[in-house]
mmCIF file of C-alpha atoms in Angstrom:
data_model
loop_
_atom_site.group_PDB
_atom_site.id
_atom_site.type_symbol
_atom_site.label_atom_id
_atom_site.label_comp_id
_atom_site.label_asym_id
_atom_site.label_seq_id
_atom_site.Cartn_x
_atom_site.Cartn_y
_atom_site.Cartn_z
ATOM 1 C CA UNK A 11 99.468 111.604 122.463
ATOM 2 C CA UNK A 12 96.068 110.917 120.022
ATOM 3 C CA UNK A 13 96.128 110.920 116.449
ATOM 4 C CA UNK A 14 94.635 114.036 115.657
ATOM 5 C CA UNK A 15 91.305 114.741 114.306
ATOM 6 C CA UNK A 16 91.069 118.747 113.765
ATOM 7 C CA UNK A 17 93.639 120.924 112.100
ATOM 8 C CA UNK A 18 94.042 123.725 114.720
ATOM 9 C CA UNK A 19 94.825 120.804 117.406
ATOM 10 C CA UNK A 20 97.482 119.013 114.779
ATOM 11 C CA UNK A 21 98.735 122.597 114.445
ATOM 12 C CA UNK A 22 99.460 123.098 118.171
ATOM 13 C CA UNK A 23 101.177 119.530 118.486
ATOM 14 C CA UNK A 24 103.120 119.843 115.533
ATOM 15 C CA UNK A 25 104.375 122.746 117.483
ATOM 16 C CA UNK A 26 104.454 122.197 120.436
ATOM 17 C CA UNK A 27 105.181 118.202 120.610
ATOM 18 C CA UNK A 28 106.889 117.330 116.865
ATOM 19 C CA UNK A 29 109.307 120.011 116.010
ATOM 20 C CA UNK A 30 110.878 119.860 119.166
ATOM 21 C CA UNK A 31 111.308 116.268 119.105
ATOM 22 C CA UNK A 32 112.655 116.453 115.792
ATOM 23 C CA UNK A 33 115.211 119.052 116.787
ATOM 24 C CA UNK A 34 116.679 116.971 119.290
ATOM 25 C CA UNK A 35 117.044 114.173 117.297
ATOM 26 C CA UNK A 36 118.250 116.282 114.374
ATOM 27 C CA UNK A 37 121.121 117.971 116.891
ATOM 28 C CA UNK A 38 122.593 114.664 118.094
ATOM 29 C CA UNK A 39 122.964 113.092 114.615
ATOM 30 C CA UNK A 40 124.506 116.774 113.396
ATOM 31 C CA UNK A 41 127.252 116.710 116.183
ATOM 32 C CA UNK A 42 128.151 113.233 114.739
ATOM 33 C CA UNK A 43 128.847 114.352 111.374
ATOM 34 C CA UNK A 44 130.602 117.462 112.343
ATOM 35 C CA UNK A 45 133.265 114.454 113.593
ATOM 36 C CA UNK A 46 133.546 113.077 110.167
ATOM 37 C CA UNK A 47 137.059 112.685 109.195
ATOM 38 C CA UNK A 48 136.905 113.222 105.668
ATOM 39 C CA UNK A 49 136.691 116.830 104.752
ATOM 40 C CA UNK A 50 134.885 116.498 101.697
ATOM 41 C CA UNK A 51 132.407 113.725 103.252
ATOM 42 C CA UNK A 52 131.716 116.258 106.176
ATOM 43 C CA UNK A 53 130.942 118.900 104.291
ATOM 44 C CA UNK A 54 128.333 116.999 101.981
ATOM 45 C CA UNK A 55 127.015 115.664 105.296
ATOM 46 C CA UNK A 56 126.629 119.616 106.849
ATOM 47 C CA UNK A 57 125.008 120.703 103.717
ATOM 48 C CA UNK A 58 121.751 118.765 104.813
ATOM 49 C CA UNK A 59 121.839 120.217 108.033
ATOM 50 C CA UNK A 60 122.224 123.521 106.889
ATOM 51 C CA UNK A 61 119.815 123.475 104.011
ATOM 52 C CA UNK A 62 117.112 120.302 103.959
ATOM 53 C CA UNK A 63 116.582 120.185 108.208
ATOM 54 C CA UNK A 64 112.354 121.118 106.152
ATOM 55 C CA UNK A 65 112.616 117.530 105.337
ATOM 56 C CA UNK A 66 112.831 116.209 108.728
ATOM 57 C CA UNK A 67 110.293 118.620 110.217
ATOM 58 C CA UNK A 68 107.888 117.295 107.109
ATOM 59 C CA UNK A 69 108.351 113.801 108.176
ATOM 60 C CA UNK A 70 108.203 114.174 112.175
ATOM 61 C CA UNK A 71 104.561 115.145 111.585
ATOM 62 C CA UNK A 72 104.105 112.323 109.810
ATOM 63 C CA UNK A 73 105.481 110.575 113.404
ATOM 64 C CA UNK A 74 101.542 111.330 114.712
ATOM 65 C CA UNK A 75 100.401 108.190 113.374
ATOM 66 C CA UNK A 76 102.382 106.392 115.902
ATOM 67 C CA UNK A 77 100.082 107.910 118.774
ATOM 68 C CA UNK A 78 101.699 107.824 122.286
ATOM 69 C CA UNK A 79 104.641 106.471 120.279
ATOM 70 C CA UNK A 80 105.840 109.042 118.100
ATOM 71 C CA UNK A 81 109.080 109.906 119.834
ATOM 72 C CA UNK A 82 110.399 106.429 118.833
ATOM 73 C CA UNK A 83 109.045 106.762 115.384
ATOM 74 C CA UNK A 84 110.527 110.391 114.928
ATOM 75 C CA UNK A 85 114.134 108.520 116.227
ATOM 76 C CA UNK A 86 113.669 106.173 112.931
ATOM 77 C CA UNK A 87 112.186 108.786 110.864
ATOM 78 C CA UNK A 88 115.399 111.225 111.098
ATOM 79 C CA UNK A 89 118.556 109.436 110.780
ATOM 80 C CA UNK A 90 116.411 107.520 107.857
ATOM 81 C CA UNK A 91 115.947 111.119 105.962
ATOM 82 C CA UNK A 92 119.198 112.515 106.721
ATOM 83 C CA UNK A 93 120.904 109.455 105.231
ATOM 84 C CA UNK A 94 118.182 109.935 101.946
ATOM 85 C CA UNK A 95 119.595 113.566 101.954
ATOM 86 C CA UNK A 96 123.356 112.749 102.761
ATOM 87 C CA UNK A 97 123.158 109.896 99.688
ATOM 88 C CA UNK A 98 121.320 112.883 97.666
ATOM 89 C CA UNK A 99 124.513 114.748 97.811
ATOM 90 C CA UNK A 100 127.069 112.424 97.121
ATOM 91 C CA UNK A 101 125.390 111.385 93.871
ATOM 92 C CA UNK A 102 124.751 114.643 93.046
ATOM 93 C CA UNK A 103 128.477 115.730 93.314
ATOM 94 C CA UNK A 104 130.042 112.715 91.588
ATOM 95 C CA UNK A 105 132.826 112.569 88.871
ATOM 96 C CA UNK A 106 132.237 109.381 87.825
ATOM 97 C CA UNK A 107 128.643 108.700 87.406
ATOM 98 C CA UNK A 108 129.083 104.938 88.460
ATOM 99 C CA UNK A 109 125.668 103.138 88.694
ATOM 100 C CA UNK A 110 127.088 100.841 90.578
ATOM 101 C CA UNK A 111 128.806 103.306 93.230
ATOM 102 C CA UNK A 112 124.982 104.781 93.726
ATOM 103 C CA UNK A 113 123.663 101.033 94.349
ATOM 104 C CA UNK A 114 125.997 100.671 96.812
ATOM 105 C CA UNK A 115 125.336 103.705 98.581
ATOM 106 C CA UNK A 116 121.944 103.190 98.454
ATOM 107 C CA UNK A 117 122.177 99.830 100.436
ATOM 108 C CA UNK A 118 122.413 101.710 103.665
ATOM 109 C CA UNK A 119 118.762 102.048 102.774
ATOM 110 C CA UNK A 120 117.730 99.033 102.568
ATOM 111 C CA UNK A 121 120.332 97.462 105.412
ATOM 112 C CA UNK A 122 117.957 99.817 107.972
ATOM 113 C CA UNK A 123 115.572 97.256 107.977
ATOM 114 C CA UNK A 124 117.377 94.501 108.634
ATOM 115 C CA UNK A 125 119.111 94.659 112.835
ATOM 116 C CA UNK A 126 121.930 92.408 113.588
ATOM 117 C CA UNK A 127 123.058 91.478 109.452
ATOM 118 C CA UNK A 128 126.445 92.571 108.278
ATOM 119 C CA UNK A 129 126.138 95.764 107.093
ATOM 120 C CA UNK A 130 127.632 96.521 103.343
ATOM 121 C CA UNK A 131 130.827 98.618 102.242
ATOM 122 C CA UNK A 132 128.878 101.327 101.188
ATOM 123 C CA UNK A 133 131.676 103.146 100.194
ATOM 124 C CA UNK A 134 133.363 100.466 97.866
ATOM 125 C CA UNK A 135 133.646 102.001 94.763
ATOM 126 C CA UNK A 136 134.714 105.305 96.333
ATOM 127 C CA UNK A 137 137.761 106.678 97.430
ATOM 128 C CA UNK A 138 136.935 109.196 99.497
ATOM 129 C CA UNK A 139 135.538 106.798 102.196
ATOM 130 C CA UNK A 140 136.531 108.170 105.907
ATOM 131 C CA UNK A 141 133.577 109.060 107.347
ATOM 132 C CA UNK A 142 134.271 108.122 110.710
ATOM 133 C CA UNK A 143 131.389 105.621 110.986
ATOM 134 C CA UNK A 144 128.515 108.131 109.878
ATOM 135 C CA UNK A 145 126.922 106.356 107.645
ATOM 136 C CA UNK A 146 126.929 102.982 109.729
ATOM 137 C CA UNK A 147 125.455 104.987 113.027
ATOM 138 C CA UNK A 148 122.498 106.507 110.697
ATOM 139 C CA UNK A 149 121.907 103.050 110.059
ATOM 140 C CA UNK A 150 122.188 101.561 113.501
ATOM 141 C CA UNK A 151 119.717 104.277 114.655
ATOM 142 C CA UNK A 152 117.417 102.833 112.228
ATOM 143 C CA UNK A 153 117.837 99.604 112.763
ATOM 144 C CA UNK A 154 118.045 100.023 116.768
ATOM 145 C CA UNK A 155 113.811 101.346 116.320
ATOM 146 C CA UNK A 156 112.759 99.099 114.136
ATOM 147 C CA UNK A 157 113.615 96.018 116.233
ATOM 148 C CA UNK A 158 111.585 97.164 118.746
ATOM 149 C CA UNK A 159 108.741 98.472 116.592
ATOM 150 C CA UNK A 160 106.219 96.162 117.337
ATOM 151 C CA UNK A 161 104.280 95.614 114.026
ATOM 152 C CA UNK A 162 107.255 95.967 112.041
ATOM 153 C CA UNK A 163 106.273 92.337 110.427
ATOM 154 C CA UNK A 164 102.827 93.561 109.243
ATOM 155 C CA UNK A 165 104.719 96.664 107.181
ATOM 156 C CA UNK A 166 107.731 95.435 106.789
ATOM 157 C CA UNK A 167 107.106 93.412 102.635
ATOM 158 C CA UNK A 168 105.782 97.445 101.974
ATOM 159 C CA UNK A 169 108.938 99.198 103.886
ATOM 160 C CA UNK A 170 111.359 97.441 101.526
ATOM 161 C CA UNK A 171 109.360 97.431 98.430
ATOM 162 C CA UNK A 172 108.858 101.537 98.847
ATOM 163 C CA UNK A 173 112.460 102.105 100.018
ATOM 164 C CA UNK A 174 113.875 100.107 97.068
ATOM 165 C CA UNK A 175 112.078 101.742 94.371
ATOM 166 C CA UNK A 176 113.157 104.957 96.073
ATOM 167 C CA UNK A 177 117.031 104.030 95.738
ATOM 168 C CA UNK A 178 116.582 102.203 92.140
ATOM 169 C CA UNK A 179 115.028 105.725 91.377
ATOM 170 C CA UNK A 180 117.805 107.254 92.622
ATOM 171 C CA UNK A 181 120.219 105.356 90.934
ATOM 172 C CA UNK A 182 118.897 105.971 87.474
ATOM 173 C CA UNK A 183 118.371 109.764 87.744
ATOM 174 C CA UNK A 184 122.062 110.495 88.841
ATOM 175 C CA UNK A 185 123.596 108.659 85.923
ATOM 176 C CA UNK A 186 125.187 110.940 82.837
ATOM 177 C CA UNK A 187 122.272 113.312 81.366
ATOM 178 C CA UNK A 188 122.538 111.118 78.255
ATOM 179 C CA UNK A 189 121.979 107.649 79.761
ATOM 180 C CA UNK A 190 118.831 108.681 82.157
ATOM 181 C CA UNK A 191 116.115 109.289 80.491
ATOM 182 C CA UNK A 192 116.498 105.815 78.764
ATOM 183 C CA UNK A 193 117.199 103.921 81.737
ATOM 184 C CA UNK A 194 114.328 105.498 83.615
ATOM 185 C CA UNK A 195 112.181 104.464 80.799
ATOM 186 C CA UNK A 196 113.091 100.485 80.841
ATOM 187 C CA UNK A 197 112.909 101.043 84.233
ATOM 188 C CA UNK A 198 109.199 101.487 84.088
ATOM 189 C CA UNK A 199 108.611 98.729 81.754
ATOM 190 C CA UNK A 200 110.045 96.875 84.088
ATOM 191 C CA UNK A 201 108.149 97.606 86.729
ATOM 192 C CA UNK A 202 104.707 99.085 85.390
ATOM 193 C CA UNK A 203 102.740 95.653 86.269
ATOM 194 C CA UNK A 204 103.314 96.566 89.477
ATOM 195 C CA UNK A 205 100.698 99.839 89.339
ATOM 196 C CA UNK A 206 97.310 99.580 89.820
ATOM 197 C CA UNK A 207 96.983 101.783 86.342
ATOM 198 C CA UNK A 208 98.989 102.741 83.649
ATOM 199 C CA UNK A 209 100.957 106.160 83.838
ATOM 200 C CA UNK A 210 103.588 108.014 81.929
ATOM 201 C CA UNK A 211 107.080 106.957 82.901
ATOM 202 C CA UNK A 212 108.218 110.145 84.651
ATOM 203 C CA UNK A 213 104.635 110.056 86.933
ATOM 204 C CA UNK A 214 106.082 106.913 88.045
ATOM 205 C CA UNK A 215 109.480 107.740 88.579
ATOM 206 C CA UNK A 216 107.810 110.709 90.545
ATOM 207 C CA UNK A 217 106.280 108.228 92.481
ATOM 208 C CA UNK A 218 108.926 106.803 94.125
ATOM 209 C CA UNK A 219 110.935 109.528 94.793
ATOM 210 C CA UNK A 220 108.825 110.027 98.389
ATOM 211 C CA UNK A 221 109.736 108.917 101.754
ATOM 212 C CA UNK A 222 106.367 109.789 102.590
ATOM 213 C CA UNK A 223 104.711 105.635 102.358
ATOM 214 C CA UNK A 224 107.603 104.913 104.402
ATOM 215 C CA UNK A 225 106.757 106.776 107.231
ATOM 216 C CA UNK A 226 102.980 106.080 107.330
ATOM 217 C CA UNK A 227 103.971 102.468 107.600
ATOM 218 C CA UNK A 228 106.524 102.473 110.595
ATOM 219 C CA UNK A 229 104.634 104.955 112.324
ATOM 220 C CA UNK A 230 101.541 102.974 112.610
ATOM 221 C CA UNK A 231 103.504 100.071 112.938
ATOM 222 C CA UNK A 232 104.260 101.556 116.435
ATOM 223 C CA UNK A 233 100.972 100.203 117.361
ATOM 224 C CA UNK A 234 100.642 96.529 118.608
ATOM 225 C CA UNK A 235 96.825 96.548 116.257
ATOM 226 C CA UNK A 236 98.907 97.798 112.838
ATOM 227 C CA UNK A 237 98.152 94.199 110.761
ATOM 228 C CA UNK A 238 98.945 93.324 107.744
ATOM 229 C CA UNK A 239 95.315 94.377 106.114
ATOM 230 C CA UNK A 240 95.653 97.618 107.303
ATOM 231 C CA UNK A 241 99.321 97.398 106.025
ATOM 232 C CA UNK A 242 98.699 96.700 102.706
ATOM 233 C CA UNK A 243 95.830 100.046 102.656
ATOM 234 C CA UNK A 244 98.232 102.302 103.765
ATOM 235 C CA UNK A 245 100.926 101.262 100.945
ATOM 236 C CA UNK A 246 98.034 101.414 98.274
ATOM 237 C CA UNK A 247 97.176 104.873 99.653
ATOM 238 C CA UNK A 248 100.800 106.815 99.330
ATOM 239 C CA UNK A 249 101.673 104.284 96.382
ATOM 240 C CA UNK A 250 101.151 105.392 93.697
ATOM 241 C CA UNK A 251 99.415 108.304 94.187
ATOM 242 C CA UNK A 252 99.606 110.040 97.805
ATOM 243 C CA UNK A 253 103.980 109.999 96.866
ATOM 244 C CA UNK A 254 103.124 111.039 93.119
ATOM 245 C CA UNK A 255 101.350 114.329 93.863
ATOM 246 C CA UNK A 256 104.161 114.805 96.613
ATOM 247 C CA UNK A 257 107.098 114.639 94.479
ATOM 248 C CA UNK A 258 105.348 116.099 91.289
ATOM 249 C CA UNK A 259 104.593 119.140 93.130
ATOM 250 C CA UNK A 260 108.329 119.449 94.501
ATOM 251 C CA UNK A 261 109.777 119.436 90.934
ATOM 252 C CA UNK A 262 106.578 121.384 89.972
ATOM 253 C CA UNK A 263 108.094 124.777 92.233
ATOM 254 C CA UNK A 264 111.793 123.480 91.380
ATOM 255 C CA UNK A 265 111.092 124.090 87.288
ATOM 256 C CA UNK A 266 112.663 127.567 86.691
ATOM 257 C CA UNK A 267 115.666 126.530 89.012
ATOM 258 C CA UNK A 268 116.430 122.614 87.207
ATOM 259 C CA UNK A 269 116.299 124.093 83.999
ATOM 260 C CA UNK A 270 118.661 126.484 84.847
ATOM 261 C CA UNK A 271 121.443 123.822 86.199
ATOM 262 C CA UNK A 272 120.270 121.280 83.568
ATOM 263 C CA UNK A 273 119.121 119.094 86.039
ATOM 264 C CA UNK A 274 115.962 116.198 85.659
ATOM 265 C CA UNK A 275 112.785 117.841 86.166
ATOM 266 C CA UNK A 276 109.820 115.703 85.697
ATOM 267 C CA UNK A 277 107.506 117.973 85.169
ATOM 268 C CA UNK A 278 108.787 119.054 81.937
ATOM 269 C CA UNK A 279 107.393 116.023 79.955
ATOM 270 C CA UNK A 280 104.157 117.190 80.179
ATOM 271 C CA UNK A 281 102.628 118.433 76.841
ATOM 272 C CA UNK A 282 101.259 122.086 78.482
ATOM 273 C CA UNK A 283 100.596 123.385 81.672
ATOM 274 C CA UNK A 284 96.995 122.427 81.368
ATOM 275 C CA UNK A 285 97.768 118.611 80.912
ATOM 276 C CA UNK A 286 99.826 119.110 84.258
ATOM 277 C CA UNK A 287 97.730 120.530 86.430
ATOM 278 C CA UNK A 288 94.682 117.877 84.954
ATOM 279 C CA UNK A 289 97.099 115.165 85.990
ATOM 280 C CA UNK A 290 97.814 116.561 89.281
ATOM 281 C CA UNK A 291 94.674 116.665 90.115
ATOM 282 C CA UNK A 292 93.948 113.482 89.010
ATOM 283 C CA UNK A 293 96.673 112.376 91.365
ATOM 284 C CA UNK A 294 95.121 114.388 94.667
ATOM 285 C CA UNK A 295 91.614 112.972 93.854
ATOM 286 C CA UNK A 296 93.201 109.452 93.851
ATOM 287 C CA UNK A 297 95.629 110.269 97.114
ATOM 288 C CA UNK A 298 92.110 111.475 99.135
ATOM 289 C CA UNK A 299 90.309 108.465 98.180
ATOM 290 C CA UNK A 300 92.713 106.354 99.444
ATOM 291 C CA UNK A 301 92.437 107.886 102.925
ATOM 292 C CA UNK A 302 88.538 107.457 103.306
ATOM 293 C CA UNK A 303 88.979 103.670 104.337
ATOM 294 C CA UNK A 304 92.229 103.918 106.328
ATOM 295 C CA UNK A 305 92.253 103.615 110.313
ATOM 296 C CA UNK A 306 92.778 107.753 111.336
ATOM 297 C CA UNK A 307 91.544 108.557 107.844
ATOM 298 C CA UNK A 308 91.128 111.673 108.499
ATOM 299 C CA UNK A 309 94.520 112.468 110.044
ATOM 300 C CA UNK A 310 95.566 110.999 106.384
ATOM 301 C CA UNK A 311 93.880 113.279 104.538
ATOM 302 C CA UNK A 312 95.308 116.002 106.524
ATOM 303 C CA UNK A 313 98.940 114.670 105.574
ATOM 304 C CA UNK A 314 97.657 114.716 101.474
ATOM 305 C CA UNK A 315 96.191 118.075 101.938
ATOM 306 C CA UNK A 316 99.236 119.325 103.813
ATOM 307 C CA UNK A 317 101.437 118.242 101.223
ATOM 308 C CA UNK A 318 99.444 120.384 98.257
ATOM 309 C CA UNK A 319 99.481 123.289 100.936
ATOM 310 C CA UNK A 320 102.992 123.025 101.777
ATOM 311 C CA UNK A 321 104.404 123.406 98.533
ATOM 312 C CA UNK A 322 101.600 125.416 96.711
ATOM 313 C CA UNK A 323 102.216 128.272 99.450
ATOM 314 C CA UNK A 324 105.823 128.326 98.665
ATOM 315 C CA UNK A 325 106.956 131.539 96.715
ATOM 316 C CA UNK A 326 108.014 130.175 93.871
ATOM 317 C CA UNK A 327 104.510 128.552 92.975
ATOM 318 C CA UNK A 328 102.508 131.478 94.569
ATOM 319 C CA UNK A 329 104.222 133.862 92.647
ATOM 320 C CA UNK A 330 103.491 132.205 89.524
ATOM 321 C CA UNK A 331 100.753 134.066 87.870
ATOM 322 C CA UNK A 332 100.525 131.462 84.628
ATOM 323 C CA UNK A 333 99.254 128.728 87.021
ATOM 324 C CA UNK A 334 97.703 130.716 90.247
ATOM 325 C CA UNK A 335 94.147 129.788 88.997
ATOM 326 C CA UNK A 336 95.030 126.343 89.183
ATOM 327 C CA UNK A 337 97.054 126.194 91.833
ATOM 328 C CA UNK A 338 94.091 127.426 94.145
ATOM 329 C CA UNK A 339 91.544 124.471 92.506
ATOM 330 C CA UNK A 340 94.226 122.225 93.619
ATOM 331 C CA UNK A 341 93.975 123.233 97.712
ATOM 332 C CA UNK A 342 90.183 123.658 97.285
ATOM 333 C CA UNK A 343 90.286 120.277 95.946
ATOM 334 C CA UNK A 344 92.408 118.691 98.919
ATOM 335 C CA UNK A 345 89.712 120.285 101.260
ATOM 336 C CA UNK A 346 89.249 122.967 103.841
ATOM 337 C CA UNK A 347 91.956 122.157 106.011
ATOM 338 C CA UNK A 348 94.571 122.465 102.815
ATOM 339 C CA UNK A 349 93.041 126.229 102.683
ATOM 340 C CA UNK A 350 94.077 126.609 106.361
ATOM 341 C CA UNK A 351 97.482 124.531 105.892
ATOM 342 C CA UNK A 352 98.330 127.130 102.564
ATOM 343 C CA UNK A 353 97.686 130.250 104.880
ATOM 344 C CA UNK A 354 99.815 128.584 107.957
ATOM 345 C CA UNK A 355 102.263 128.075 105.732
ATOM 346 C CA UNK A 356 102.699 131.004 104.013
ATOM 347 C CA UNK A 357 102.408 132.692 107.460
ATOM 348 C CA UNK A 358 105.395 130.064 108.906
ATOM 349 C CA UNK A 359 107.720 131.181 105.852
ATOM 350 C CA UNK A 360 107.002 134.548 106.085
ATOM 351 C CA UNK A 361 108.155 134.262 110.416
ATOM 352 C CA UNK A 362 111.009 132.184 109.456
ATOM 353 C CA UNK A 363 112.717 134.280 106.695
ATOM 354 C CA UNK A 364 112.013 137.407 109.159
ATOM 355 C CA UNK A 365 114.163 135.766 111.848
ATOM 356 C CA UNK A 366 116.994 134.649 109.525
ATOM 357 C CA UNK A 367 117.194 138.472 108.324
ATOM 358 C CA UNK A 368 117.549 139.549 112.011
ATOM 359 C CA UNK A 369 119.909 136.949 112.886
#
């Protein structure tokens, strides 16, 4: 399978090609955690399959990069989100806050990249730890595709970097509501030499909240030409900015529902809507510039104007008349295909909710 070039023809392969990969490999690792032992582990590991399966479909299209190789790139690209999504839970429903309990768990992330080391004891400040190997095959899966990927050397400094400030993220935002905002904040001083320009704290921590860099990379690094040069462009395009408008515009549609369960919602530090949408604009005009000098470049700036599309035609941000005006400019902005991406979208959402009404 090409990388491809028009929108109607990524369309029918995402379609006809991706989602049904991604299904498959989706089912297999779903029958393995209805086997978890553990009630309460089960059930936090059912809860992705029942309501984040998006998340895999978003990153199987990603899997186009790899070419002819994007069934072996979808097989790293879904155990890898479900154990995001899994983690995601368990931090979400702790008791006891434990920064260091989140680290741990978060090393499952980071032990994906390395085949044959010992794996940790991701569970060792837990005691609810039966989960009937889950966690450790979602990690062998990984690891089993990414020693045969074979330009895994050229991504793999970017890989780690992206997936560790992904769990450090992680770590800080689940601590208690008191402690977060000031970790988060030393946690950008700490890292804001890193950035090619300065940004507010929460644009950063936005920034690494997306799998999205990770993907790019281990998909191309499917093909045996993926060097370190072309590495290094395709980190600097999704980091900072291709992952920051991503995970902006997630909390962006997520506003009315975090401030109703008191959870962290970026989006909220923003003086006024108008500074917001400015800044996420800022962040899409920096995300498609990226793409102009990549390899497939314009496959890339089909993934940055699907992204806009994809959450700008979701309900909540369509049916927000305060920001409508500039929630068009935005997938004007990202280009023509975004306009046929918002429409597909809406069109998709419309089909699915149909079906589950009928089922």
């Amino acid at each position: 399978m090409t990388v491809p070039t028009n929108s109607l023809l990524l369309m029918r392969k995402i379609y006809t090609n991706i989602f049904p990969s991604v299904k498959a490999e989706w089912s297999k690792w779903k029958e393995t955690a209805e086997r978890i032992p553990d009630p309460e582990l089960r059930q936090q590991a059912l809860d992705v399959y029942e309501k984040k399966y998006f998340h895999c479909e978003a990153g199987g299209v990603i899997s186009m990069l790899a070419g002819s190789y994007s069934h072996e790139a979808i097989s790293f690209i879904v155990p890898y989100q479900l154990i995001c999504d899994y983690l995601d839970n368990l931090c979400d429903q702790t008791t006891s806050f434990n920064p260091d309990d989140f680290a741990a768990l978060h090393e499952a992330l980071h032990d994906c990249f390395f085949p044959g080391q010992p794996k940790s004891d991701y569970y060792r400040h837990r005691e609810t730890k039966n989960d009937g190997g889950y966690l450790n095959a979602l990690v062998e899966g990984c690891r089993r595709v990414v020693e045969k990927t074979p330009s895994f050397a050229a991504a793999k400094p970017h890989v780690l970097d992206l997936s560790r400030y992904y769990s450090e993220l992680q770590i800080h935002k689940h601590v208690r509501e008191e402690e977060r905002e000031e970790r988060l904040i030393r946690w950008y001083e700490s890292r804001k030499s890193e950035l090619p320009e300065e940004m507010a704290w929460y644009e950063f921590a936005a920034c690494t909240g997306s799998t999205v860099g990770v993907y790019c990379l281990m998909s191309c690094a499917m093909q045996p030409a993926f060097t370190p040069v072309y590495a290094r462009m395709v980190r600097d395009c999704y980091f900072p900015y291709g992952q920051g408008i991503h995970i902006l515009l997630d909390y962006f549609i997520d506003q009315e529902e975090d401030l109703e369960d008191g959870e962290l919602n970026f989006c909220t530090y923003y003086k006024n809507e108008k500074e917001m949408m400015e800044r996420f604009l800022y962040f899409l005009q920096q995300a498609k510039k990226g793409t102009e000098q990549l390899p497939h470049a314009k496959f890339h700036s089909f993934l940055i104007e699907g992204i806009v599309a994809v959450y700008l035609s979701e309900e909540k941000a369509a049916g927000k008349k305060s920001v409508r005006g500039h929630c068009r400019k935005l997938v004007h902005t990202a280009g023509p295909a975004s306009i046929f991406f918002y429409w597909n979208g809406r069109t998709y959402k419309t089909y699915r909710k149909m079906r589950q009404a009928y089922k």
